Amino acid sequence: MPSEVDAVRLRGIGKRFPGVIANHDVDVTIRSGTVHALIGENGAGKSTLMKILYGVQKPDDGTIEINGNEVVLKSPTDAIDNGVGMVFQHFMLADNLTVLENMVLGAEKLHGIGDNARAEIRRISDRFGFELEPDVLVERLGVAARQRLEIAKVLYRGAKIIILDEPTAVLVPQEVDALFANLRELRSAGNSVLFISHKLDEVLAIADDITVMRRGTTVGTADPKTATKHELAELMVGSELPSPETGESTVTDVVELELHDVTLTDEFGRNLLSDISLAIHRGEILGIAGVEGNGQSELVEAIMGMHIPTSGRITLSGEDVTRWHTRKLREAGIGYIPEDRHRHGLLLDSPLWENRILGHQTEAPNVKGPWINRSGARKDTTRIVEEYDVRAPGIDTLARALSGGNQQKLIVGREMSGDPKLLIASHPTRGVDVGAQAAIWGHIKRARKAGLAVLLISADLDELIGLSDTIQVILRGRFVGTFEPSTVTPQDLGAAMTGGQTV
Amino acid sequence: MSTSTTTKNASPGLVQRLTKNWFYLTLVGIAVVSLVRIVTDTNDLDSAGTLRAAIISTCPILMAALGGLWAERAGVVNIGLEGQMILGTWGAAFFTYHYGPWVGILGAALLGMIGGLLHAVATVTFGVDHIVSGVAINLIGAGAATYLAEAVFSDYEGGGPRQLIGLDPPTIITKTPVISEAALDLADKHWFFVSDVASVVAALTTNISTLTFIIFGLVVASAWILWRTSFGLRLRSCGENPQAAETLGVNVYLYKYIAVLVSGALAGIGGGFLALVSSSGYGAGQTGGRGYIGLAAMIFGNWRPGGLLMGALTFGYTDSLRLRDTDAVHALLLLVALALLLIAALRAVRGQINGAIVMGVAGALVLAWFLLTDSVPREFTVMTPYVTTLFVLALGAQRLRMPAADGQQYRKGSAG
């Protein structure tokens, strides 16, 4: 029940980094025992604000009140002592440590590091259905399990104010529902939840109060009972939400990429992919839906030549490319937008024009004979920056300095140059803001119209349904259902993705 | 609940299984060595004398490796171990001259710790590249020791600008009643297996420095502290994911400092052992790259106490063999060949065919070398310890896994 005293009151918070004002004049009030949603585009300053509330960063201005007392949070320890816990967007887990070790780290005094802690973990796990085994290494856990571990970590510390930074980004609808059920339970137990998201449907479904941020400051509050998506979107970006709809079909009869019974086995003999067969025609977008970790990455890596299939055949434009290596495949005309742009798509500490060369280091305009063609690459980077609206101070800027959306636009521009025949897009709009999302969708649609075959993998089901010509659902390395985007609903897909009945 | 009882039983079960495995491995190892000794008729292969020399040769490397373990588990690459060791040799000599050997050991640790402090300030506080800082510390350590020796030791009795000899060593157990003599007698019989075990017992009970036991104790203590206490968990978390540790309220800087200071102190003790036990005084250039070898032993030992112990022992053993008896080096070829073939067989059983083939071929080649020659050229004898250690560890170590954030710069507030 909401009590008299507000759980958290942030007043006039400001935070400056060299050259950037991350937050200014931020006011947020979280009533006790409520789920409070904080929404805003990427780069609106939500994450910085959360880090301030969790004591990771110190605010330059403003005051923080928790349960009516003004506090100074110098470190996460202070925040934890004040009952604030946080689940980060990028999980804060050490892969090489066990679930137990990750859980008790920093909170060893509560239940020790031995059997008492083990029992407590099981208690929390059983109570919320987290299914956590204390002695398993975290590297063996899937994304959803890691998130459950993160939430369990916060509960283990007895937090009463729980911050969740974009918790639904990696979940399927059913899992989101399960998470929301947990959040409601937490709320009824008297906890306050701060829920950060830019998915407006979810926000409207779960939140009791909404605060909107834009460009580093709070621009308004809304009541989820009366507010509509459009009003919220306008508050967030000052414009309407883009839609991924593609319009009429451009699918041709020419098969560009074909997979025949591709099976991939890992070193322990487990099947990562089982008998995958698919065909993508020119001008077709094939969408792959699935809970993360069900073989999507392996499928992409098999096509890209990073793993050679154990059995089966892959053909590109009628040519057998099963055993080709990655560079040859790229030269043959495959563009690739990797799922994790920080790990696979970019050199974060290199300038944009060097990143332009990556993956195309054997093609014009990047090379002249055996040497790098510096001026050619730079000129072409300028072209990409302009055509794809990459907002950067210049092509000598380090990739790290760009926002996620602009990094992604640079990658899309790079992969679309050199006339690819096939585009593999893994989560192309993950973690990018609404504006960049619309731009990237536009580029994919244009590519489709120009006759490209596109393999689209996404966790955003609206995106899949909107863009794809056909949707395949993958579960445990197998295709378990084919859907027609014009008739399918996210709920149908979600059911198939989790192994429920295929409609 | 049934689930919790099974895990409770599982954890001691695991320990038991592992120790059992180690126990059997040791038995098989002794049997193989014994076999080679008898086949090649080189009794020096595992005589008490050789083993004693091996232990003395092992200890400094072991300390350097353990120092490396502490630092790297907290995410700091410490290639300054060599420099810290050099500082340790000087510290041991200086403090022993004035206050006796035990204070000398503490002095060695202190000087090593000063080297560690430098490294910590540079890498943790100022974010200097760990390799750059480590190289600088090696240069500073060598330079400082040379300067200090010239400035201080020249006027001492038994001292000169490059040395200080005639220092008291820490307590030596010259003879353990009954056991020493019985073991030596038994070892001299050169029976299969029994004499070899007796050799080990004799080496461990006769003419051995108490510091040796302390050093092996430090390895066990480190393993326990790092893997069985919450302090160790926090320290290791700084090497795996410092951002995560920070969000959970771990003072990452503090733990990194502690780790690097301990690392320096251990390397210093290694230097102290060189000055007081391996020889009877300080000498310039005494460390001879043992800091680097320790680091290598730690890496091939997969950042694990058991692994680095194996690495240090392999090196120490082959080093002592080279110095004592060049014939024995030839016998060592057979030993290495058998070890490689054994590992190959093990891999084949586990179904790792490629690994098995590589090891098998390597083993066969070494075996052919042994069968076709009578002795190993002198040039090769000198590098035996290096080659053998590299060979055994590089081929024996599977899937090296260093701490995930090892060597990376970490800034407070970078979480999230």
Coordinates of C-alpha atoms in Angstrom, one line a residue, chain B residues 190-328:
Chain B
H190 CA 67.7 -48.8 -5.7
W191 CA 64.6 -50.9 -5.5
F192 CA 61.7 -50.3 -7.8
F193 CA 59.2 -47.8 -6.4
V194 CA 60.2 -48.3 -2.7
S195 CA 63.5 -46.6 -3.0
D196 CA 62.0 -43.8 -5.0
V197 CA 59.5 -43.1 -2.3
A198 CA 62.3 -43.3 0.3
S199 CA 64.2 -40.7 -1.8
V200 CA 61.3 -38.3 -1.5
V201 CA 61.0 -38.9 2.2
A202 CA 64.8 -38.4 2.7
A203 CA 64.8 -35.2 0.7
L204 CA 62.0 -33.8 2.8
T205 CA 63.6 -34.7 6.1
T206 CA 67.3 -34.1 5.7
N207 CA 69.1 -30.9 5.2
I208 CA 66.0 -28.9 4.4
S209 CA 65.4 -25.3 5.2
T210 CA 62.3 -24.5 7.3
L211 CA 61.7 -21.7 4.9
T212 CA 60.9 -24.3 2.3
F213 CA 58.0 -25.6 4.4
I214 CA 56.8 -22.1 5.0
I215 CA 56.8 -21.5 1.2
F216 CA 54.8 -24.6 0.5
G217 CA 52.5 -23.6 3.3
L218 CA 52.0 -20.2 1.7
V219 CA 50.8 -21.9 -1.5
V220 CA 48.2 -23.9 0.5
A221 CA 47.2 -20.8 2.5
S222 CA 46.8 -18.8 -0.7
A223 CA 44.6 -21.4 -2.3
W224 CA 42.5 -21.4 0.8
I225 CA 42.3 -17.7 1.1
L226 CA 41.5 -17.0 -2.5
W227 CA 38.9 -19.8 -3.0
R228 CA 37.4 -20.4 0.4
T229 CA 37.0 -17.0 2.0
S230 CA 34.8 -14.1 1.2
F231 CA 37.9 -11.9 1.0
G232 CA 39.2 -14.2 -1.7
L233 CA 35.9 -14.1 -3.5
R234 CA 35.9 -10.3 -3.6
L235 CA 39.5 -10.3 -4.7
R236 CA 38.8 -12.7 -7.6
S237 CA 35.7 -10.8 -8.6
C238 CA 38.0 -7.8 -9.2
G239 CA 39.8 -9.9 -11.8
E240 CA 36.7 -11.3 -13.4
N241 CA 34.4 -8.4 -13.6
P242 CA 35.4 -5.3 -11.6
Q243 CA 32.3 -3.3 -12.7
A244 CA 30.0 -6.0 -11.3
A245 CA 32.1 -6.1 -8.1
E246 CA 31.8 -2.3 -7.8
T247 CA 28.0 -2.4 -8.2
L248 CA 27.9 -4.9 -5.3
G249 CA 29.8 -2.6 -3.0
V250 CA 33.3 -4.1 -3.4
N251 CA 36.0 -1.5 -3.1
V252 CA 37.9 -2.6 -6.2
Y253 CA 40.8 -0.3 -5.8
L254 CA 41.5 -1.5 -2.3
Y255 CA 41.4 -5.2 -3.3
K256 CA 43.7 -4.6 -6.2
Y257 CA 46.1 -2.8 -4.0
I258 CA 46.1 -5.6 -1.4
A259 CA 46.6 -8.2 -4.2
V260 CA 49.5 -6.4 -5.8
L261 CA 51.2 -5.7 -2.4
V262 CA 50.9 -9.4 -1.4
S263 CA 52.1 -10.3 -4.9
G264 CA 55.2 -8.1 -4.4
A265 CA 55.8 -9.5 -0.9
L266 CA 55.7 -13.1 -2.2
A267 CA 58.1 -12.3 -5.0
G268 CA 60.3 -10.6 -2.4
I269 CA 60.3 -13.7 -0.3
G270 CA 61.2 -15.7 -3.4
G271 CA 64.2 -13.4 -3.7
G272 CA 65.0 -13.8 0.0
F273 CA 65.1 -17.6 -0.5
L274 CA 67.6 -17.1 -3.3
A275 CA 69.8 -15.0 -1.2
L276 CA 69.6 -17.0 2.1
V277 CA 68.9 -20.6 1.2
S278 CA 69.9 -21.2 -2.5
S279 CA 73.2 -19.4 -1.8
S280 CA 74.7 -17.8 1.3
G281 CA 74.4 -14.2 0.4
Y282 CA 73.4 -11.5 -2.0
G283 CA 74.9 -11.4 -5.5
A284 CA 74.1 -9.2 -8.4
G285 CA 72.0 -10.8 -11.1
Q286 CA 71.1 -13.6 -8.7
T287 CA 67.5 -13.9 -9.8
G288 CA 68.4 -14.8 -13.4
G289 CA 64.9 -14.4 -14.8
R290 CA 63.2 -16.6 -12.3
G291 CA 60.4 -13.9 -11.9
Y292 CA 59.5 -14.4 -15.6
I293 CA 59.7 -18.2 -15.3
G294 CA 57.4 -18.0 -12.3
L295 CA 55.0 -16.0 -14.3
A296 CA 55.1 -18.5 -17.1
A297 CA 54.5 -21.4 -14.7
M298 CA 51.5 -19.5 -13.3
I299 CA 50.1 -19.0 -16.8
F300 CA 50.6 -22.6 -17.9
G301 CA 49.3 -23.6 -14.6
N302 CA 46.0 -22.0 -15.7
W303 CA 46.0 -19.3 -13.0
R304 CA 45.5 -22.1 -10.4
P305 CA 47.6 -22.9 -7.3
G306 CA 47.8 -26.6 -8.1
G307 CA 48.8 -25.8 -11.7
L308 CA 51.5 -23.3 -10.8
L309 CA 52.8 -25.8 -8.2
M310 CA 53.2 -28.4 -11.0
G311 CA 54.9 -25.9 -13.3
A312 CA 57.3 -24.7 -10.6
L313 CA 58.2 -28.3 -9.7
T314 CA 58.8 -29.3 -13.3
F315 CA 61.1 -26.4 -13.8
G316 CA 62.9 -26.8 -10.5
Y317 CA 63.4 -30.5 -11.1
T318 CA 64.8 -30.3 -14.6
D319 CA 67.0 -27.4 -13.5
S320 CA 68.5 -29.3 -10.7
L321 CA 69.0 -32.4 -12.9
R322 CA 70.9 -30.3 -15.5
L323 CA 73.2 -29.0 -12.8
R324 CA 73.9 -32.3 -11.0
D325 CA 74.3 -34.8 -13.8
T326 CA 74.3 -34.3 -17.5
D327 CA 73.7 -38.0 -18.1
A328 CA 70.5 -37.7 -16.3

